[in-house]
Each structure stands twice: as C-alpha cells, then as structure tokens.
C-alpha cells in the first residue's frame, strides 16, 4: 500500500488548487529575477486550464510553484484547502507522488528502461509490490493505446508514443491533478492533437484536473479556461468552454483499475 500522507484530497468543497499572493524570486548571485510578482488563482476540480504567455513570462515557474516542484518566495498555495508551502520536504515529495502527475515537453523518460518499466517506476517508488506495479503499468499502457509497445525502449518509439508513455506514467499513481508543461511542444500538430485528445478524454472520464502550459493557441483553445501571463503576472483569465456535466459532478476514481 502507498504510504498515507498527512491529508487526502477528499475535500470537495474548495477549489482543488488555490494560489494567494504567490511570488517567486530567483537569486542567481549577480541578479535577482522576480519571476512571479503576486499570483492569485483558483482552479476547480475537473477543469482543464491552459496557461499561455510570451517566453520568459513565468509559466513554467508558476507550474513548478503550484505543484510544489519549486518553493515560493512569498504567498500560499493550497491544494484542496491544505497549505502545501508549510509541508516539510519529505511530506511534500510524498504528497506530490501520491496526488500529482507530470508531463513534460521532452517526455523525461528513462532511456534504459522499457515503456512498462518507465510507467511502473513511480509505483515501485511509492511502495507498491512489483507484480501489482507491473499489472497496473500494463493497464496504463493499454489505456493510452501502447500495450503492444510495452517492452520497447523510448529510442524505439515515436515522439507521440513517448508522450503517451509519459502520460501513462503520470497517471500510474492515480493522481487528481496532472501538470503538463508544453506537452505538445516537441510534436507535429497532428500527433500533438492526439495527445490533447487523450488528455481531454481522461479529463471527461476520470474527472482529472489538468493544467497545461502551452505556446500553441490551437491547444489552449481546447481547454475550459485560458489564463494568459505577462511579466510574472496574470494578464487575463477567461472561461472558454463549459465543463462536461459528467466531469463536473462525478467523484474522483481510479484511472487505472486496481490489480
Ligand atoms: N532556475 C532559474 N534561475 C534563475 N532564473 C530563472 C530560473 N528559472 C526561470 N528563471 C527566470 O524566470 C523568468 C520566468 O521563467 P520561466 O518560468 O521559465 O518562463 P516561461 O516558462 O514563461 O518561458 C525568466 O526571466 C527566467 O529567466
Ligand atoms: Mg517554460
């Protein structure tokens, strides 16, 4: 069994993600960069939110701060009401592993591992036994249409296939939130659309909350909500599509069937 963290995500009364007056300063020694200058934001469970803005405006920094990959310099970040900026490092790491999945532009797969080994890695790290991890990883690969490629290494897969493996890996621990930083940035537009379709399907079927950072307007316009950033601040924030009733009302449940 995965180790229980100090709290769960069962609290449905509040937005799943809340940021209040978040600032992030990078101090490189010579210069200080205020990458986030005061971000206030709330994201509802089951929504797909796209974040756009010019290069260097702070999109990746915001994603990393919201997800706890990076610390904030000021402000609070609450996940279902719990202030994660107060969690000690070890608890934060466990919390992330249990409740969040990550998808990156360049996939971040381990090249020496096969597809199924990449997907099962977070399960093994979270303490799930090898046989169950393998069963769940294979189920995850089946869900993204890659069961036949389970024993192949990343170098033998196309970009789109690699990103599917990365999505299966992100979903392996059955997270409530998936963060994706330029998930289609390295893909041609048709392959990118297939990845977007897959994430939208997972959102509808499993009530997963997605936060996409993207440069691509054609990607962003498929989200429920579009946030644009400029120079460390939110410039605009608009609802662009209704959330499907099933996604808005159903409860969180397993993406990958329990073995
Ligand atoms: N690790 C870091 N150290 C110092 N400065 C950084 C670091 N990461 C990002 N920055 C700076 O913070 C600002 C925002 O960067 P980033 O969040 O990567 O922007 P975006 O993802 O929108 O392109 C930029 O000015 C960038 O140079
Ligand atoms: Mg970035």
Coordinates of N, CA, C and O in Angstrom, one line a residue, residues 76-211:
X76 N 0.9 31.8 -0.5 CA 0.4 30.5 -0.1 C -0.1 29.7 -1.3 O -0.7 30.3 -2.2
X77 N 0.1 28.4 -1.2 CA -0.5 27.5 -2.2 C -1.3 26.5 -1.5 O -0.7 25.8 -0.6
X78 N -2.6 26.4 -1.8 CA -3.4 25.4 -1.1 C -3.9 24.4 -2.1 O -4.3 24.7 -3.2
X79 N -3.8 23.1 -1.8 CA -4.4 22.0 -2.6 C -5.5 21.5 -1.7 O -5.2 21.0 -0.6
X80 N -6.7 21.5 -2.3 CA -7.9 21.3 -1.5 C -7.9 21.8 -0.1 O -8.3 21.2 0.9
X81 N -7.4 23.1 0.0 CA -7.5 23.8 1.3 C -6.3 23.6 2.2 O -6.2 24.3 3.1
X82 N -5.4 22.7 1.8 CA -4.3 22.5 2.7 C -3.0 23.3 2.2 O -2.7 23.1 1.0
X83 N -2.4 24.0 3.0 CA -1.3 24.9 2.6 C -0.1 24.0 2.4 O 0.6 23.6 3.4
X84 N 0.3 23.7 1.2 CA 1.4 22.8 0.9 C 2.8 23.5 1.1 O 3.8 22.9 1.2
X85 N 2.7 24.9 1.2 CA 4.0 25.6 1.4 C 4.5 25.3 2.8 O 5.7 25.6 3.1
X86 N 3.6 24.8 3.7 CA 4.0 24.6 5.0 C 4.5 23.1 5.3 O 5.0 22.8 6.3
X87 N 4.4 22.3 4.2 CA 4.8 20.9 4.4 C 6.3 20.7 4.4 O 7.0 21.3 3.6
X88 N 6.8 19.9 5.3 CA 8.3 19.6 5.2 C 8.6 18.9 3.9 O 7.7 18.2 3.4
X89 N 9.8 19.0 3.4 CA 10.2 18.5 2.1 C 9.7 17.0 1.9 O 9.2 16.7 0.9
X90 N 10.0 16.2 2.9 CA 9.7 14.8 2.7 C 8.2 14.5 2.5 O 7.7 13.7 1.7
X91 N 7.4 15.3 3.3 CA 5.9 15.1 3.2 C 5.4 15.7 1.8 O 4.5 15.1 1.2
X92 N 6.1 16.8 1.4 CA 5.7 17.4 0.1 C 6.0 16.4 -1.0 O 5.2 16.2 -1.9
X93 N 7.1 15.8 -1.0 CA 7.5 14.8 -2.0 C 6.5 13.7 -2.1 O 6.0 13.3 -3.1
X94 N 6.2 13.2 -0.9 CA 5.2 12.1 -0.8 C 3.8 12.5 -1.3 O 3.1 11.8 -2.0
X95 N 3.5 13.7 -1.0 CA 2.2 14.3 -1.4 C 2.1 14.4 -2.9 O 1.1 14.0 -3.5
X96 N 3.2 15.0 -3.5 CA 3.3 15.1 -4.9 C 3.2 13.7 -5.6 O 2.4 13.6 -6.6
X97 N 3.9 12.8 -5.1 CA 3.9 11.5 -5.7 C 2.6 10.8 -5.7 O 2.2 10.1 -6.6
X98 N 1.8 11.1 -4.6 CA 0.5 10.4 -4.4 C -0.6 11.1 -5.2 O -1.5 10.5 -5.7
X99 N -0.5 12.4 -5.3 CA -1.7 13.2 -5.9 C -1.5 13.9 -7.2 O -2.4 14.4 -7.7
X100 N -0.2 13.9 -7.7 CA 0.1 14.7 -8.9 C 0.8 13.9 -9.9 O 1.7 13.1 -9.5
X101 N 0.5 14.2 -11.2 CA 1.3 13.6 -12.2 C 1.9 14.7 -13.1 O 1.4 15.8 -13.1
X102 N 3.0 14.4 -13.7 CA 3.7 15.4 -14.5 C 4.0 15.0 -16.0 O 4.4 13.8 -16.1
X103 N 3.7 15.9 -16.9 CA 4.0 15.6 -18.3 C 4.9 16.7 -18.8 O 4.5 17.9 -18.6
X104 N 6.0 16.4 -19.5 CA 6.9 17.5 -19.9 C 7.1 17.5 -21.4 O 6.8 16.5 -22.1
X105 N 7.6 18.6 -21.9 CA 7.8 18.7 -23.4 C 8.6 17.6 -23.9 O 8.4 17.1 -25.0
X106 N 9.7 17.3 -23.2 CA 10.7 16.3 -23.8 C 10.5 14.9 -23.1 O 11.5 14.2 -23.0
X107 N 9.3 14.7 -22.6 CA 8.9 13.3 -22.1 C 9.6 12.9 -20.8 O 8.9 12.3 -19.9
X108 N 10.9 13.2 -20.6 CA 11.6 12.8 -19.4 C 11.5 11.3 -19.1 O 11.3 11.0 -17.9
X109 N 11.5 10.5 -20.1 CA 11.5 9.0 -19.8 C 13.0 8.6 -19.6 O 13.9 9.2 -20.1
X110 N 13.1 7.5 -18.8 CA 14.5 7.0 -18.6 C 14.8 6.1 -19.8 O 14.1 5.1 -20.1
X111 N 15.9 6.4 -20.5 CA 16.2 5.7 -21.8 C 16.5 4.3 -21.7 O 16.3 3.5 -22.6
X112 N 17.1 3.9 -20.5 CA 17.5 2.5 -20.3 C 16.3 1.6 -19.9 O 16.4 0.4 -20.0
X113 N 15.2 2.2 -19.6 CA 14.0 1.4 -19.2 C 13.1 1.2 -20.3 O 12.9 2.1 -21.2
X114 N 12.4 0.1 -20.4 CA 11.3 -0.1 -21.4 C 10.1 0.8 -21.0 O 10.1 1.3 -19.9
X115 N 9.1 0.8 -21.9 CA 7.9 1.6 -21.7 C 7.3 1.2 -20.3 O 7.0 2.0 -19.5
X116 N 7.1 -0.1 -20.2 CA 6.4 -0.6 -19.0 C 7.2 -0.3 -17.7 O 6.6 0.0 -16.7
X117 N 8.5 -0.4 -17.8 CA 9.3 -0.1 -16.7 C 9.3 1.4 -16.3 O 9.3 1.8 -15.1
X118 N 9.2 2.3 -17.3 CA 9.1 3.7 -17.1 C 7.8 4.0 -16.3 O 7.7 4.8 -15.4
X119 N 6.7 3.3 -16.8 CA 5.4 3.6 -16.2 C 5.3 3.0 -14.8 O 4.7 3.7 -13.9
X120 N 5.9 1.9 -14.5 CA 5.8 1.3 -13.2 C 6.7 1.9 -12.2 O 6.6 1.8 -10.9
X121 N 7.7 2.7 -12.6 CA 8.7 3.3 -11.7 C 8.1 4.1 -10.5 O 8.4 3.8 -9.4
X122 N 7.2 5.0 -10.8 CA 6.6 5.7 -9.7 C 5.8 4.9 -8.7 O 5.7 5.1 -7.5
X123 N 5.3 3.8 -9.3 CA 4.5 2.8 -8.4 C 5.5 2.1 -7.5 O 5.2 2.0 -6.3
X124 N 6.6 1.7 -8.0 CA 7.6 1.0 -7.2 C 8.1 1.9 -6.1 O 8.3 1.6 -5.0
X125 N 8.4 3.2 -6.6 CA 8.9 4.2 -5.6 C 7.9 4.4 -4.5 O 8.3 4.6 -3.3
X126 N 6.6 4.4 -4.8 CA 5.6 4.6 -3.8 C 5.3 3.4 -2.9 O 4.4 3.4 -2.1
X127 N 6.1 2.3 -3.2 CA 6.0 1.1 -2.3 C 5.1 0.0 -2.7 O 4.8 -0.9 -2.0
X128 N 4.6 0.1 -4.0 CA 3.7 -0.9 -4.5 C 4.5 -2.1 -4.9 O 5.6 -1.9 -5.5
X129 N 4.1 -3.3 -4.6 CA 4.9 -4.5 -4.9 C 5.0 -4.7 -6.4 O 4.1 -4.3 -7.2
X130 N 6.1 -5.4 -6.8 CA 6.5 -5.5 -8.2 C 5.4 -6.1 -9.1 O 5.1 -5.5 -10.2
X131 N 4.7 -7.1 -8.6 CA 3.7 -7.7 -9.5 C 2.5 -6.8 -9.7 O 2.0 -6.7 -10.9
X132 N 2.1 -6.2 -8.7 CA 0.9 -5.3 -8.8 C 1.3 -4.1 -9.7 O 0.6 -3.6 -10.5
X133 N 2.6 -3.6 -9.5 CA 3.0 -2.4 -10.2 C 3.0 -2.8 -11.7 O 2.6 -2.0 -12.6
X134 N 3.5 -4.0 -12.0 CA 3.6 -4.4 -13.4 C 2.1 -4.5 -14.0 O 1.9 -4.0 -15.1
X135 N 1.2 -5.1 -13.3 CA -0.1 -5.2 -13.8 C -0.7 -3.8 -14.0 O -1.4 -3.6 -15.1
X136 N -0.5 -2.9 -13.1 CA -1.1 -1.6 -13.3 C -0.4 -0.8 -14.4 O -1.1 0.0 -15.1
X137 N 0.9 -1.0 -14.5 CA 1.6 -0.3 -15.6 C 1.1 -0.8 -17.0 O 0.9 0.0 -17.9
X138 N 0.9 -2.1 -17.1 CA 0.4 -2.6 -18.4 C -1.0 -2.1 -18.6 O -1.3 -1.7 -19.8
X139 N -1.8 -2.0 -17.6 CA -3.2 -1.4 -17.8 C -3.1 0.0 -18.2 O -3.9 0.5 -19.1
X140 N -2.2 0.7 -17.6 CA -2.0 2.2 -18.0 C -1.5 2.3 -19.5 O -2.0 3.2 -20.2
X141 N -0.6 1.4 -19.9 CA -0.2 1.5 -21.3 C -1.3 1.1 -22.2 O -1.5 1.7 -23.3
X142 N -2.2 0.2 -21.8 CA -3.3 -0.2 -22.6 C -4.2 1.0 -22.8 O -4.8 1.3 -23.9
X143 N -4.4 1.7 -21.7 CA -5.3 2.9 -21.7 C -4.8 4.0 -22.7 O -5.7 4.7 -23.3
X144 N -3.5 4.1 -22.9 CA -3.0 5.1 -23.8 C -2.7 4.4 -25.2 O -2.1 5.1 -26.1
X145 N -3.2 3.2 -25.4 CA -3.0 2.6 -26.7 C -1.7 2.0 -27.0 O -1.3 1.9 -28.2
X146 N -0.9 1.7 -26.0 CA 0.5 1.3 -26.3 C 0.9 -0.1 -25.7 O 2.1 -0.4 -25.5
X147 N -0.1 -0.9 -25.4 CA 0.2 -2.2 -24.8 C 1.2 -3.0 -25.7 O 2.1 -3.7 -25.1
X148 N 1.1 -2.9 -27.0 CA 2.0 -3.7 -27.9 C 3.4 -3.2 -27.8 O 4.3 -3.8 -28.3
X149 N 3.6 -2.0 -27.2 CA 4.9 -1.4 -27.2 C 5.6 -1.5 -25.8 O 6.6 -0.8 -25.5
X150 N 5.0 -2.2 -24.9 CA 5.4 -2.2 -23.5 C 6.9 -2.6 -23.3 O 7.5 -2.0 -22.4
X151 N 7.4 -3.5 -24.2 CA 8.8 -3.9 -23.9 C 9.8 -3.1 -24.8 O 10.9 -3.5 -24.9
X152 N 9.3 -2.1 -25.4 CA 10.2 -1.2 -26.2 C 10.8 -0.1 -25.4 O 10.2 0.4 -24.5
X153 N 12.0 0.3 -25.7 CA 12.7 1.4 -25.0 C 12.3 2.7 -25.7 O 11.9 2.7 -26.9
X154 N 12.4 3.9 -25.0 CA 12.0 5.1 -25.6 C 12.6 5.4 -27.0 O 11.9 5.9 -27.9
X155 N 13.9 5.0 -27.2 CA 14.5 5.3 -28.5 C 13.8 4.6 -29.7 O 13.9 5.0 -30.8
X156 N 13.1 3.5 -29.3 CA 12.4 2.8 -30.4 C 10.9 3.3 -30.6 O 10.2 2.7 -31.4
X157 N 10.6 4.3 -29.9 CA 9.2 4.9 -30.0 C 9.2 6.2 -30.7 O 10.2 7.0 -30.6
X158 N 8.1 6.6 -31.3 CA 8.0 7.9 -31.9 C 7.7 8.9 -30.8 O 7.5 8.5 -29.7
X159 N 7.8 10.2 -31.2 CA 7.6 11.3 -30.2 C 6.2 11.1 -29.5 O 6.0 11.2 -28.3
X160 N 5.2 10.9 -30.3 CA 3.8 10.8 -29.8 C 3.7 9.6 -28.9 O 3.0 9.6 -27.9
X161 N 4.4 8.5 -29.3 CA 4.3 7.3 -28.4 C 5.0 7.5 -27.1 O 4.6 7.1 -26.0
X162 N 6.1 8.2 -27.2 CA 6.9 8.6 -25.9 C 6.0 9.4 -25.0 O 6.0 9.2 -23.8
X163 N 5.3 10.4 -25.6 CA 4.4 11.2 -24.7 C 3.3 10.4 -24.2 O 2.9 10.7 -23.0
X164 N 2.8 9.4 -24.9 CA 1.8 8.5 -24.4 C 2.3 7.7 -23.2 O 1.6 7.6 -22.2
X165 N 3.5 7.3 -23.3 CA 4.2 6.6 -22.2 C 4.3 7.5 -21.0 O 3.9 7.2 -19.8
X166 N 4.7 8.8 -21.2 CA 4.8 9.8 -20.2 C 3.4 10.0 -19.5 O 3.4 10.2 -18.3
X167 N 2.4 10.0 -20.3 CA 1.0 10.2 -19.7 C 0.6 9.0 -18.9 O 0.1 9.2 -17.8
X168 N 0.9 7.8 -19.4 CA 0.6 6.6 -18.6 C 1.4 6.7 -17.3 O 0.9 6.3 -16.2
X169 N 2.6 7.1 -17.3 CA 3.4 7.2 -16.1 C 2.8 8.3 -15.2 O 2.7 8.0 -14.0
X170 N 2.4 9.4 -15.7 CA 1.8 10.4 -14.9 C 0.5 9.9 -14.2 O 0.2 10.4 -13.1
X171 N -0.2 9.0 -14.9 CA -1.4 8.6 -14.3 C -1.3 7.3 -13.4 O -2.3 6.9 -12.8
X172 N -0.1 6.7 -13.4 CA 0.1 5.4 -12.7 C -0.4 5.5 -11.3 O -1.0 4.5 -10.8
X173 N -0.1 6.6 -10.6 CA -0.4 6.6 -9.2 C -1.8 7.2 -8.9 O -2.1 7.5 -7.8
X174 N -2.6 7.3 -10.0 CA -4.0 7.8 -9.9 C -4.1 9.1 -9.2 O -4.7 9.3 -8.2
X175 N -3.4 10.1 -9.8 CA -3.4 11.5 -9.3 C -4.7 12.2 -9.5 O -5.5 11.7 -10.3
X176 N -4.9 13.3 -8.8 CA -6.1 14.1 -9.0 C -5.7 15.3 -10.0 O -6.6 15.8 -10.6
X177 N -4.4 15.6 -10.0 CA -4.0 16.8 -10.8 C -2.9 16.3 -11.7 O -2.0 15.6 -11.3
X178 N -2.9 16.7 -13.0 CA -1.8 16.4 -13.9 C -1.3 17.8 -14.5 O -2.1 18.6 -15.0
X179 N -0.1 18.1 -14.3 CA 0.6 19.3 -14.7 C 1.3 18.9 -16.0 O 2.1 18.0 -16.1
X180 N 1.1 19.7 -17.1 CA 1.8 19.5 -18.3 C 2.4 20.7 -18.9 O 1.7 21.7 -19.1
X181 N 3.7 20.7 -18.9 CA 4.5 21.9 -19.4 C 4.9 21.7 -20.9 O 5.7 20.9 -21.2
X182 N 4.2 22.4 -21.8 CA 4.4 22.3 -23.2 C 4.3 20.8 -23.7 O 5.2 20.3 -24.3
X183 N 3.2 20.2 -23.4 CA 3.1 18.7 -23.7 C 3.1 18.4 -25.1 O 3.4 17.2 -25.5
X184 N 2.8 19.4 -26.0 CA 2.8 19.1 -27.4 C 4.0 19.8 -28.1 O 4.1 19.8 -29.3
X185 N 4.8 20.5 -27.3 CA 5.9 21.3 -27.9 C 6.8 20.7 -28.8 O 7.4 21.3 -29.6
X186 N 7.0 19.4 -28.6 CA 8.0 18.7 -29.5 C 7.4 17.8 -30.5 O 8.0 17.0 -31.2
X187 N 6.0 18.0 -30.7 CA 5.3 17.1 -31.6 C 4.8 17.8 -32.8 O 4.5 19.0 -32.7
X188 N 4.6 17.1 -33.9 CA 3.9 17.8 -35.0 C 2.4 18.0 -34.7 O 2.0 17.4 -33.7
X189 N 1.7 18.8 -35.4 CA 0.4 19.2 -35.0 C -0.6 18.1 -34.9 O -1.4 18.0 -33.9
X190 N -0.5 17.1 -35.8 CA -1.5 16.0 -35.7 C -1.2 15.1 -34.5 O -2.1 14.8 -33.8
X191 N 0.0 14.8 -34.3 CA 0.4 14.0 -33.1 C 0.1 14.8 -31.8 O -0.4 14.2 -30.9
X192 N 0.4 16.1 -31.8 CA 0.0 16.9 -30.7 C -1.5 16.8 -30.4 O -1.9 16.7 -29.2
X193 N -2.3 16.9 -31.4 CA -3.7 16.8 -31.2 C -4.1 15.5 -30.6 O -5.1 15.5 -29.8
X194 N -3.5 14.4 -31.0 CA -3.8 13.1 -30.5 C -3.5 13.1 -29.0 O -4.3 12.5 -28.2
X195 N -2.4 13.8 -28.6 CA -2.1 13.8 -27.1 C -3.1 14.7 -26.4 O -3.6 14.3 -25.3
X196 N -3.5 15.8 -27.0 CA -4.6 16.7 -26.4 C -5.9 15.9 -26.3 O -6.5 15.9 -25.2
X197 N -6.3 15.2 -27.3 CA -7.5 14.4 -27.3 C -7.4 13.3 -26.2 O -8.4 13.1 -25.5
X198 N -6.3 12.7 -26.0 CA -6.1 11.7 -24.9 C -6.3 12.4 -23.5 O -7.1 11.9 -22.7
X199 N -5.7 13.6 -23.3 CA -5.9 14.2 -22.0 C -7.3 14.7 -21.8 O -7.8 14.6 -20.7
X200 N -8.0 15.2 -22.9 CA -9.3 15.6 -22.7 C -10.2 14.4 -22.4 O -11.2 14.5 -21.6
X201 N -10.0 13.3 -23.0 CA -10.7 12.1 -22.7 C -10.5 11.7 -21.2 O -11.5 11.3 -20.5
X202 N -9.3 11.7 -20.8 CA -9.0 11.4 -19.4 C -9.7 12.3 -18.4 O -10.2 12.0 -17.4
X203 N -9.8 13.6 -18.8 CA -10.5 14.6 -18.0 C -12.0 14.3 -17.9 O -12.5 14.3 -16.8
X204 N -12.6 13.9 -19.1 CA -14.0 13.6 -19.1 C -14.3 12.4 -18.3 O -15.2 12.3 -17.5
X205 N -13.5 11.3 -18.5 CA -13.8 10.0 -18.0 C -13.5 9.9 -16.5 O -14.1 9.1 -15.8
X206 N -12.4 10.6 -16.1 CA -11.9 10.4 -14.7 C -11.9 11.6 -13.9 O -11.3 11.6 -12.8
X207 N -12.4 12.7 -14.4 CA -12.6 13.9 -13.6 C -11.2 14.5 -13.2 O -11.0 15.1 -12.1
X208 N -10.2 14.2 -14.0 CA -8.8 14.7 -13.7 C -8.7 16.1 -14.0 O -9.3 16.6 -15.0
X209 N -8.0 16.8 -13.1 CA -7.8 18.3 -13.3 C -6.4 18.4 -14.1 O -5.4 17.8 -13.7
X210 N -6.5 19.1 -15.2 CA -5.3 19.3 -16.0 C -4.9 20.8 -16.0 O -5.7 21.7 -16.2
X211 N -3.6 21.1 -15.8 CA -3.1 22.4 -16.1 C -2.0 22.3 -17.2 O -1.0 21.6 -17.0

